[in-house]
Tab-separated table of C-alpha atoms in Angstrom:
chain	number	residue	atom	x	y	z
A	185	MET	CA	-118.101	91.970	-9.345
A	186	ASN	CA	-121.338	90.395	-8.129
A	187	ILE	CA	-123.683	89.980	-11.115
A	188	LEU	CA	-127.357	89.476	-10.294
A	189	ARG	CA	-129.375	87.129	-12.475
A	190	GLY	CA	-132.831	85.597	-12.474
A	191	ASN	CA	-134.943	86.143	-9.360
A	192	GLU	CA	-132.032	87.826	-7.608
A	193	LEU	CA	-132.133	90.517	-10.288
A	194	LEU	CA	-135.913	90.952	-10.355
A	195	SER	CA	-138.250	88.685	-8.414
A	196	LYS	CA	-141.885	88.072	-9.316
A	197	ASN	CA	-143.001	90.503	-6.599
A	198	GLN	CA	-140.640	93.160	-7.854
A	199	CYS	CA	-141.857	92.727	-11.431
A	200	ASN	CA	-145.429	93.111	-10.218
A	201	ALA	CA	-144.458	96.233	-8.270
A	202	LEU	CA	-142.982	97.661	-11.480
A	203	ARG	CA	-146.202	96.805	-13.312
A	204	GLY	CA	-148.169	98.482	-10.533
A	205	ILE	CA	-146.212	101.725	-10.871
A	206	ALA	CA	-146.537	101.573	-14.655
A	207	ILE	CA	-150.295	100.975	-14.806
A	208	ILE	CA	-151.041	103.604	-12.144
A	209	SER	CA	-149.014	106.116	-14.152
A	210	ILE	CA	-150.808	105.246	-17.388
A	211	MET	CA	-154.244	105.247	-15.778
A	212	LEU	CA	-153.760	108.656	-14.131
A	213	HIS	CA	-152.121	110.089	-17.246
A	214	ASN	CA	-155.017	109.046	-19.448
A	215	PHE	CA	-157.441	110.853	-17.155
A	216	CYS	CA	-155.433	113.982	-16.354
A	217	HIS	CA	-154.295	114.874	-19.848
A	218	TRP	CA	-157.861	114.876	-21.154
A	219	MET	CA	-158.345	118.206	-19.454
A	220	SER	CA	-158.085	121.365	-21.529
A	221	PRO	CA	-154.500	122.010	-22.774
A	222	LYS	CA	-154.898	125.508	-21.335
A	223	VAL	CA	-155.312	123.923	-17.899
A	224	VAL	CA	-152.897	120.982	-17.838
A	225	ILE	CA	-149.432	120.568	-19.312
A	226	LEU	CA	-149.533	118.095	-22.178
A	227	GLU	CA	-146.939	115.393	-22.753
A	228	ASN	CA	-144.246	114.488	-25.255
A	229	GLU	CA	-145.226	110.902	-26.010
A	230	TYR	CA	-145.531	110.497	-29.761
A	231	ASN	CA	-143.989	113.833	-30.722
A	232	PHE	CA	-141.561	116.271	-29.172
A	233	ASN	CA	-142.941	119.721	-28.385
A	234	LEU	CA	-140.466	122.007	-26.642
A	235	PHE	CA	-143.332	124.331	-25.640
A	236	PHE	CA	-144.835	121.606	-23.420
A	237	SER	CA	-141.443	120.868	-21.862
A	238	ARG	CA	-140.788	124.524	-21.111
A	239	ARG	CA	-144.223	124.875	-19.537
A	240	MET	CA	-143.439	121.941	-17.233
A	241	TRP	CA	-139.977	123.284	-16.441
A	242	GLU	CA	-141.351	126.716	-15.564
A	243	TYR	CA	-144.097	125.131	-13.474
A	244	LEU	CA	-141.548	123.124	-11.468
A	245	THR	CA	-138.845	125.775	-11.117
A	246	GLY	CA	-140.640	129.136	-11.334
A	247	GLY	CA	-142.453	129.075	-8.009
A	248	ASN	CA	-145.714	127.992	-9.665
A	249	ILE	CA	-146.160	124.636	-7.909
A	250	ASP	CA	-149.589	124.338	-6.340
A	251	MET	CA	-151.976	121.674	-5.047
A	252	TYR	CA	-152.425	120.374	-8.584
A	253	LEU	CA	-148.844	119.123	-8.912
A	254	PRO	CA	-150.006	115.467	-9.103
A	255	VAL	CA	-152.347	116.314	-11.996
A	256	GLN	CA	-149.623	118.155	-13.909
A	257	PHE	CA	-147.051	115.492	-13.099
A	258	PHE	CA	-149.112	112.576	-14.419
A	259	SER	CA	-150.380	114.568	-17.387
A	260	PHE	CA	-146.805	115.231	-18.517
A	261	PHE	CA	-144.884	112.173	-17.255
A	262	GLY	CA	-147.516	109.450	-16.804
A	263	HIS	CA	-147.143	107.989	-20.282
A	264	TYR	CA	-143.677	106.736	-19.285
A	265	GLY	CA	-145.411	103.740	-17.756
A	266	VAL	CA	-145.485	102.280	-21.284
A	267	PRO	CA	-141.706	101.698	-21.589
A	268	VAL	CA	-141.742	99.994	-18.183
A	269	PHE	CA	-144.166	97.410	-19.582
A	270	LEU	CA	-141.988	97.021	-22.677
A	271	PHE	CA	-138.915	96.491	-20.509
A	272	LEU	CA	-140.750	93.840	-18.479
A	273	SER	CA	-141.898	92.164	-21.705
A	274	GLY	CA	-138.316	91.734	-22.872
A	275	PHE	CA	-137.234	90.547	-19.435
A	276	GLY	CA	-140.149	88.130	-19.093
A	277	LEU	CA	-139.884	86.610	-22.567
A	278	VAL	CA	-136.234	85.728	-22.040
A	279	ARG	CA	-136.941	84.249	-18.619
A	280	ARG	CA	-139.805	82.161	-19.944
A	281	TYR	CA	-138.603	80.925	-23.311
A	282	GLU	CA	-134.815	80.802	-23.208
A	283	GLY	CA	-132.558	78.290	-21.520
A	284	LYS	CA	-131.418	74.705	-21.995
A	285	ALA	CA	-134.480	73.085	-20.424
A	286	ARG	CA	-137.102	75.141	-22.279
A	287	GLU	CA	-139.599	73.479	-24.580
A	288	GLN	CA	-139.299	74.300	-28.258
A	289	HIS	CA	-142.067	75.903	-30.321
A	290	SER	CA	-142.267	76.894	-33.932
A	291	ALA	CA	-142.435	80.575	-34.793
A	292	MET	CA	-146.016	80.198	-36.016
A	293	GLN	CA	-147.085	78.428	-32.821
A	294	PHE	CA	-145.507	81.162	-30.709
A	295	ILE	CA	-146.968	84.075	-32.684
A	296	THR	CA	-150.434	82.501	-32.881
A	297	TYR	CA	-150.437	81.804	-29.139
A	298	HIS	CA	-149.570	85.369	-28.210
A	299	TRP	CA	-152.033	86.802	-30.719
A	300	LYS	CA	-154.768	84.720	-29.090
A	301	LYS	CA	-153.732	85.903	-25.609
A	302	LEU	CA	-153.926	89.554	-26.654
A	303	PHE	CA	-157.208	89.062	-28.519
A	304	ARG	CA	-158.806	87.244	-25.577
A	305	LEU	CA	-157.799	90.031	-23.209
A	306	MET	CA	-158.972	92.810	-25.537
A	307	LEU	CA	-162.236	91.539	-27.032
A	308	LEU	CA	-164.912	92.241	-24.403
A	309	GLY	CA	-163.382	95.593	-23.504
A	310	LEU	CA	-163.343	96.506	-27.184
A	311	ILE	CA	-167.017	95.590	-27.646
A	312	VAL	CA	-168.107	97.584	-24.603
A	313	GLY	CA	-165.852	100.470	-25.620
A	314	LEU	CA	-167.331	100.604	-29.102
A	315	PHE	CA	-170.848	100.680	-27.651
A	316	MET	CA	-169.925	103.517	-25.304
A	317	HIS	CA	-168.246	105.450	-28.100
A	318	ALA	CA	-171.464	105.118	-30.100
A	319	VAL	CA	-173.551	106.404	-27.174
A	320	TYR	CA	-171.329	109.467	-26.807
A	321	ASN	CA	-170.876	109.904	-30.564
A	322	ALA	CA	-167.128	109.740	-30.049
A	323	PHE	CA	-166.261	107.772	-33.170
A	324	TYR	CA	-163.824	108.861	-35.804
A	325	LYS	CA	-166.255	108.444	-38.688
A	326	GLU	CA	-163.781	108.086	-41.555
A	327	ASP	CA	-162.938	104.476	-42.523
A	328	TRP	CA	-164.251	103.127	-39.232
A	329	ILE	CA	-164.801	99.618	-40.662
A	330	LYS	CA	-161.176	99.435	-41.786
A	331	HIS	CA	-160.068	100.634	-38.364
A	332	LEU	CA	-162.233	98.062	-36.595
A	333	VAL	CA	-160.900	95.188	-38.703
A	334	ALA	CA	-157.342	96.394	-38.164
A	335	GLN	CA	-157.893	96.561	-34.390
A	336	LEU	CA	-159.323	93.039	-34.331
A	337	LEU	CA	-156.299	91.786	-36.271
A	338	LEU	CA	-153.972	93.778	-33.970
A	339	VAL	CA	-152.454	95.742	-36.842
A	340	ILE	CA	-154.131	99.117	-36.185
A	341	ASN	CA	-150.739	100.727	-35.529
A	342	VAL	CA	-149.505	100.476	-39.101
A	343	LEU	CA	-152.370	102.542	-40.541
A	344	LYS	CA	-151.832	106.203	-41.278
A	345	ASN	CA	-152.701	108.483	-38.342
A	346	PRO	CA	-153.004	105.556	-35.889
A	347	GLU	CA	-154.361	107.807	-33.135
A	348	GLN	CA	-157.395	108.652	-35.256
A	349	ASN	CA	-159.356	105.434	-34.973
A	350	ILE	CA	-162.535	104.319	-33.292
A	351	MET	CA	-160.913	102.322	-30.514
A	352	PRO	CA	-161.336	103.281	-26.848
A	353	GLY	CA	-158.300	104.910	-25.322
A	354	PRO	CA	-154.933	103.185	-25.443
A	355	TYR	CA	-156.002	99.938	-27.128
A	356	TRP	CA	-153.400	100.638	-29.818
A	357	PHE	CA	-150.943	99.104	-27.347
A	358	PHE	CA	-152.251	95.626	-28.192
A	359	GLY	CA	-150.980	96.098	-31.743
A	360	LEU	CA	-147.613	97.295	-30.477
A	361	MET	CA	-147.275	94.267	-28.195
A	362	PHE	CA	-148.105	91.944	-31.084
A	363	GLU	CA	-145.285	93.540	-33.077
A	364	VAL	CA	-142.948	93.033	-30.123
A	365	TYR	CA	-143.810	89.329	-29.907
A	366	VAL	CA	-143.207	88.868	-33.637
A	367	ILE	CA	-139.844	90.650	-33.496
A	368	TYR	CA	-138.787	88.673	-30.448
A	369	ARG	CA	-139.611	85.283	-31.942
A	370	LEU	CA	-138.261	85.905	-35.433
A	371	ILE	CA	-135.175	87.990	-34.655
A	372	VAL	CA	-134.223	87.945	-30.965
A	373	TYR	CA	-135.101	84.424	-29.806
A	374	PRO	CA	-133.026	82.549	-32.445
A	375	THR	CA	-129.845	84.170	-31.097
A	376	SER	CA	-130.430	82.422	-27.768
A	377	ARG	CA	-130.094	79.017	-29.470
A	378	ILE	CA	-126.599	79.544	-30.873
A	379	LYS	CA	-124.210	76.795	-29.756
A	380	ASN	CA	-121.102	77.827	-31.639
A	381	LYS	CA	-119.160	80.123	-29.292
A	382	GLN	CA	-117.754	82.006	-32.276
A	383	TRP	CA	-121.230	83.427	-32.972
A	384	GLN	CA	-122.675	83.788	-29.479
A	385	TRP	CA	-121.919	87.511	-29.516
A	386	LEU	CA	-125.102	87.790	-31.583
A	387	GLY	CA	-126.974	87.234	-28.317
A	388	TRP	CA	-126.159	90.768	-27.172
A	389	PHE	CA	-125.552	92.360	-30.563
A	390	THR	CA	-129.042	91.672	-31.930
A	391	PRO	CA	-131.077	93.491	-29.227
A	392	VAL	CA	-128.528	96.315	-29.188
A	393	ALA	CA	-128.794	96.623	-32.975
A	394	LEU	CA	-132.596	96.759	-32.799
A	395	ALA	CA	-132.421	99.554	-30.213
A	396	VAL	CA	-129.881	101.518	-32.262
A	397	LEU	CA	-131.976	101.044	-35.410
A	398	ALA	CA	-135.043	102.415	-33.627
A	399	TRP	CA	-132.995	105.441	-32.563
A	400	LEU	CA	-131.618	105.952	-36.084
A	401	ILE	CA	-135.141	105.909	-37.494
A	402	GLN	CA	-136.347	108.615	-35.102
A	403	GLU	CA	-133.230	110.799	-34.941
A	404	PRO	CA	-133.745	112.660	-38.264
A	405	LEU	CA	-137.529	113.122	-37.815
A	406	ILE	CA	-137.392	116.160	-35.540
A	407	ASN	CA	-139.190	118.302	-38.139
A	408	GLN	CA	-141.501	115.561	-39.463
A	409	PRO	CA	-144.089	115.155	-36.675
A	410	GLU	CA	-146.579	113.050	-38.646
A	411	LEU	CA	-143.964	110.474	-39.638
A	412	LEU	CA	-142.432	110.492	-36.159
A	413	ARG	CA	-145.857	109.895	-34.607
A	414	LEU	CA	-146.461	106.900	-36.861
A	415	TRP	CA	-143.125	105.328	-35.970
A	416	ARG	CA	-143.655	105.910	-32.257
A	417	TYR	CA	-146.975	104.065	-32.376
A	418	ASN	CA	-144.985	101.078	-33.599
A	419	ALA	CA	-141.830	99.139	-32.741
A	420	ALA	CA	-139.567	102.203	-32.884
A	421	VAL	CA	-140.845	103.258	-29.469
A	422	ALA	CA	-140.591	99.687	-28.158
A	423	MET	CA	-137.128	98.479	-29.044
A	424	LEU	CA	-135.052	100.587	-26.650
A	425	PRO	CA	-136.811	99.527	-23.396
A	426	PHE	CA	-137.508	96.054	-24.795
A	427	ALA	CA	-133.839	95.506	-25.656
A	428	ALA	CA	-132.878	96.661	-22.155
A	429	GLY	CA	-135.140	93.974	-20.697
A	430	VAL	CA	-133.710	91.281	-22.982
A	431	LEU	CA	-130.109	92.191	-22.140
A	432	MET	CA	-130.715	92.299	-18.384
A	433	ALA	CA	-132.475	88.925	-18.447
A	434	ARG	CA	-129.739	87.308	-20.546
A	435	TYR	CA	-126.646	88.771	-18.931
A	436	GLY	CA	-127.730	90.095	-15.547
A	437	PHE	CA	-126.674	93.350	-13.943
A	438	PRO	CA	-124.090	94.291	-11.285
A	439	LYS	CA	-125.356	94.409	-7.714
A	440	LEU	CA	-125.540	98.012	-6.529
A	441	PRO	CA	-125.434	99.209	-2.915
A	442	LYS	CA	-128.534	100.830	-1.471
A	443	TRP	CA	-126.993	104.310	-1.579
A	444	ALA	CA	-126.409	103.940	-5.330
A	445	LEU	CA	-129.969	102.733	-5.899
A	446	ALA	CA	-131.347	105.630	-3.871
A	447	THR	CA	-129.205	108.104	-5.810
A	448	ILE	CA	-130.420	106.771	-9.163
A	449	ALA	CA	-134.052	106.820	-7.995
A	450	VAL	CA	-133.744	110.464	-6.898
A	451	VAL	CA	-131.712	111.707	-9.881
A	452	ALA	CA	-133.816	109.943	-12.547
A	453	PRO	CA	-136.859	112.315	-12.405
A	454	VAL	CA	-134.558	115.337	-12.710
A	455	ALA	CA	-132.660	113.739	-15.579
A	456	LEU	CA	-135.942	112.898	-17.309
A	457	MET	CA	-137.127	116.496	-17.067
A	458	LEU	CA	-133.836	117.720	-18.525
A	459	ALA	CA	-134.029	115.120	-21.308
A	460	ASN	CA	-137.430	116.520	-22.267
A	461	LEU	CA	-135.787	119.871	-23.018
A	462	ASN	CA	-133.821	118.457	-25.953
A	463	TYR	CA	-135.128	116.314	-28.806
A	464	HIS	CA	-132.043	114.089	-29.081
A	465	ALA	CA	-131.910	113.426	-25.340
A	466	TRP	CA	-135.692	112.860	-25.242
A	467	LEU	CA	-135.282	109.811	-27.505
A	468	TRP	CA	-133.343	108.087	-24.684
A	469	GLY	CA	-135.725	109.063	-21.904
A	470	HIS	CA	-137.139	105.547	-21.633
A	471	LEU	CA	-133.829	104.255	-20.258
A	472	ILE	CA	-133.850	106.967	-17.593
A	473	VAL	CA	-137.347	105.926	-16.510
A	474	ILE	CA	-136.427	102.247	-16.327
A	475	ALA	CA	-133.260	102.956	-14.337
A	476	GLY	CA	-135.146	105.133	-11.865
A	477	ILE	CA	-138.142	102.879	-11.292
A	478	VAL	CA	-136.150	99.639	-11.108
A	479	SER	CA	-133.775	101.274	-8.595
A	480	PHE	CA	-136.732	102.463	-6.529
A	481	VAL	CA	-138.261	98.984	-6.373
A	482	LYS	CA	-134.899	97.388	-5.546
A	483	LEU	CA	-134.715	99.609	-2.448
A	484	PHE	CA	-137.471	97.431	-0.957
A	485	GLU	CA	-135.155	94.447	-0.737
A	486	ALA	CA	-133.590	92.975	2.388
A	487	LYS	CA	-131.129	90.217	3.226
A	488	ASP	CA	-133.135	88.607	6.027
A	489	ALA	CA	-136.621	87.106	5.658
A	490	ALA	CA	-138.228	89.071	8.500
A	491	THR	CA	-137.233	92.468	7.129
A	492	GLN	CA	-138.150	91.386	3.597
A	493	SER	CA	-141.616	90.400	4.793
A	494	LYS	CA	-142.125	93.891	6.242
A	495	LEU	CA	-140.905	95.560	3.066
A	496	ASP	CA	-143.188	93.344	0.972
A	497	THR	CA	-146.094	94.590	3.079
A	498	VAL	CA	-145.111	98.192	2.396
A	499	ILE	CA	-145.212	97.752	-1.382
A	500	MET	CA	-148.132	95.295	-1.360
A	501	PRO	CA	-150.505	97.882	-2.928
A	502	LEU	CA	-148.116	98.122	-5.891
A	503	THR	CA	-147.666	94.364	-6.271
A	504	TRP	CA	-151.433	93.780	-6.019
A	505	THR	CA	-152.128	96.456	-8.617
A	506	GLY	CA	-149.387	95.093	-10.862
A	507	ALA	CA	-150.859	91.592	-10.774
A	508	LEU	CA	-154.125	93.131	-11.989
A	509	SER	CA	-152.473	95.471	-14.495
A	510	SER	CA	-153.577	93.808	-17.743
A	511	CYS	CA	-157.232	93.940	-16.682
A	512	ILE	CA	-156.853	97.533	-15.442
A	513	PHE	CA	-155.459	98.442	-18.852
A	514	VAL	CA	-158.614	97.134	-20.543
A	515	ALA	CA	-161.037	98.476	-17.938
A	516	HIS	CA	-159.924	102.025	-17.211
A	517	PRO	CA	-160.871	103.548	-20.620
A	518	LEU	CA	-164.408	102.235	-20.096
A	519	VAL	CA	-164.651	104.148	-16.805
A	520	ARG	CA	-162.921	107.265	-18.044
A	521	LEU	CA	-165.227	107.887	-21.015
A	522	PRO	CA	-168.555	108.365	-19.150
A	523	ILE	CA	-166.914	110.388	-16.346
A	524	TYR	CA	-165.305	112.646	-18.917
A	525	PHE	CA	-168.494	113.275	-20.911
A	526	GLU	CA	-171.017	113.245	-18.055
A	527	VAL	CA	-168.992	115.214	-15.505
A	528	ILE	CA	-165.885	116.925	-16.852
A	529	MET	CA	-167.461	118.159	-20.087
A	530	ARG	CA	-171.118	118.627	-19.075
A	531	HIS	CA	-170.385	120.452	-15.817
A	532	ASN	CA	-167.165	122.102	-16.998
A	533	VAL	CA	-165.095	120.740	-14.128
A	534	GLY	CA	-161.691	122.400	-14.272
A	535	LEU	CA	-158.764	122.158	-11.900
A	536	SER	CA	-160.491	122.355	-8.541
A	537	PRO	CA	-160.735	120.181	-5.437
A	538	GLN	CA	-163.761	118.586	-7.080
A	539	PHE	CA	-161.505	117.235	-9.824
A	540	TYR	CA	-159.616	115.150	-7.244
A	541	LEU	CA	-162.901	113.652	-6.075
A	542	TRP	CA	-163.725	112.488	-9.590
A	543	LEU	CA	-160.176	111.266	-10.064
A	544	LEU	CA	-160.571	109.107	-6.947
A	545	ILE	CA	-163.927	107.781	-8.181
A	546	TYR	CA	-162.308	106.972	-11.530
A	547	VAL	CA	-159.495	105.013	-9.885
A	548	VAL	CA	-161.798	103.063	-7.556
A	549	LEU	CA	-164.269	102.176	-10.321
A	550	SER	CA	-161.418	101.182	-12.656
A	551	LEU	CA	-160.010	98.805	-10.051
A	552	LEU	CA	-163.424	97.289	-9.330
A	553	LEU	CA	-164.169	96.821	-13.024
A	554	ALA	CA	-160.717	95.302	-13.552
A	555	MET	CA	-161.382	92.775	-10.785
A	556	GLY	CA	-164.661	91.875	-12.464
A	557	TYR	CA	-162.911	91.610	-15.821
A	558	ARG	CA	-160.338	89.220	-14.364
A	559	TYR	CA	-163.165	87.043	-13.053
A	560	TYR	CA	-164.785	87.114	-16.509
A	561	LEU	CA	-161.543	85.970	-18.162
A	562	GLU	CA	-161.263	83.053	-15.738
A	563	LEU	CA	-164.573	81.705	-17.060
A	564	TYR	CA	-163.030	81.036	-20.468
A	565	PRO	CA	-160.142	78.682	-21.267
A	566	LYS	CA	-156.781	80.259	-21.836
A	567	PRO	CA	-154.957	79.638	-25.110
A	568	THR	CA	-152.198	77.051	-24.866
A	569	LEU	CA	-148.791	76.896	-26.498
A	570	LYS	CA	-148.166	73.372	-27.697
A	571	SER	CA	-144.576	72.241	-27.805
A	572	SER	CA	-143.049	70.964	-31.001
A	573	THR	CA	-140.015	68.812	-31.660
A	574	PRO	CA	-136.711	70.671	-31.364
A	575	PRO	CA	-135.661	72.181	-34.692
A	576	ARG	CA	-133.010	70.376	-36.690
A	577	GLY	CA	-129.762	72.246	-36.443
A	578	THR	CA	-129.105	75.663	-34.980
A	579	LEU	CA	-127.563	78.887	-36.040
A	580	PRO	CA	-123.808	78.648	-36.648
């Protein structure tokens, strides 16, 4: 069996294409689902609501599909861009930090470096977002100082009711990513340094155990929505796709023929819809998304350089967007807020052709602001991760 590893498994361009799909999904989702719940079909992201799933199922199968299918689709499914980023985080961390020739860093050096990276990326967007929230009186007034401090420290997720804070849009994700980095360095990374073959099974067992633990935490919470929501703002939602990325980067994946990739890419959306009709299946939906999107991107792969160049041109919009994804993530809430209050709310814009016009304006302005934000970040030095001497001894 031909096992793909490294760039053969996922090249840099393919990873950027995955990021492009993920950030487009998140950006459109965060605009579309702000419409009235009577107009759009809301999602099952932090909690499972069978009513939402049935509405989407009836919309897709009951002869109700109309010109607003893209709006309904991204409102309900767009949040699944998040597990794609988590998958790529696991994949990328293994590729960057594991291997015989990699430099060694202490846990504190690693965690501090990644905290600085997240803080540097977030700070200006947070300041502008707070100002805009003040202008539109969109703050959650209760304990706003505590929420602000927690956001600056990247621990906002652990507070009760994490969605009720003063931060603009999806900035909670910075706290989740910080948790992921801590878990990786303290729990997952050490298993890559094991030299004794008797214990090397921990290399696959540890990420699998973290994924199973996350599932076990969520499985009994079907009737406890507040507790489930809190867990899903934290590492419980991250470990399944993250572990998948770690395992693929460490051990590779069998090479699949194009017909198999195409089949997975086509079946995955149907399987995801069906998974959303059952709580227990819904908990595994992130794997369905990853399988479908990775298979789709792998279809744009050729054996010869000439054909590959043509295919790269076809998906260039995705790879370009993916390379800009971190800045888009910071920028798009800052564009969405004024459009929502000044246009959607003030002029009561419902589902109409006019809504698509404003959606296009939102996307264009978000991309332009993201490009400006990337230029701003280049003006300031990036944090560096200094290497340390290799640790004495290893795990057994």
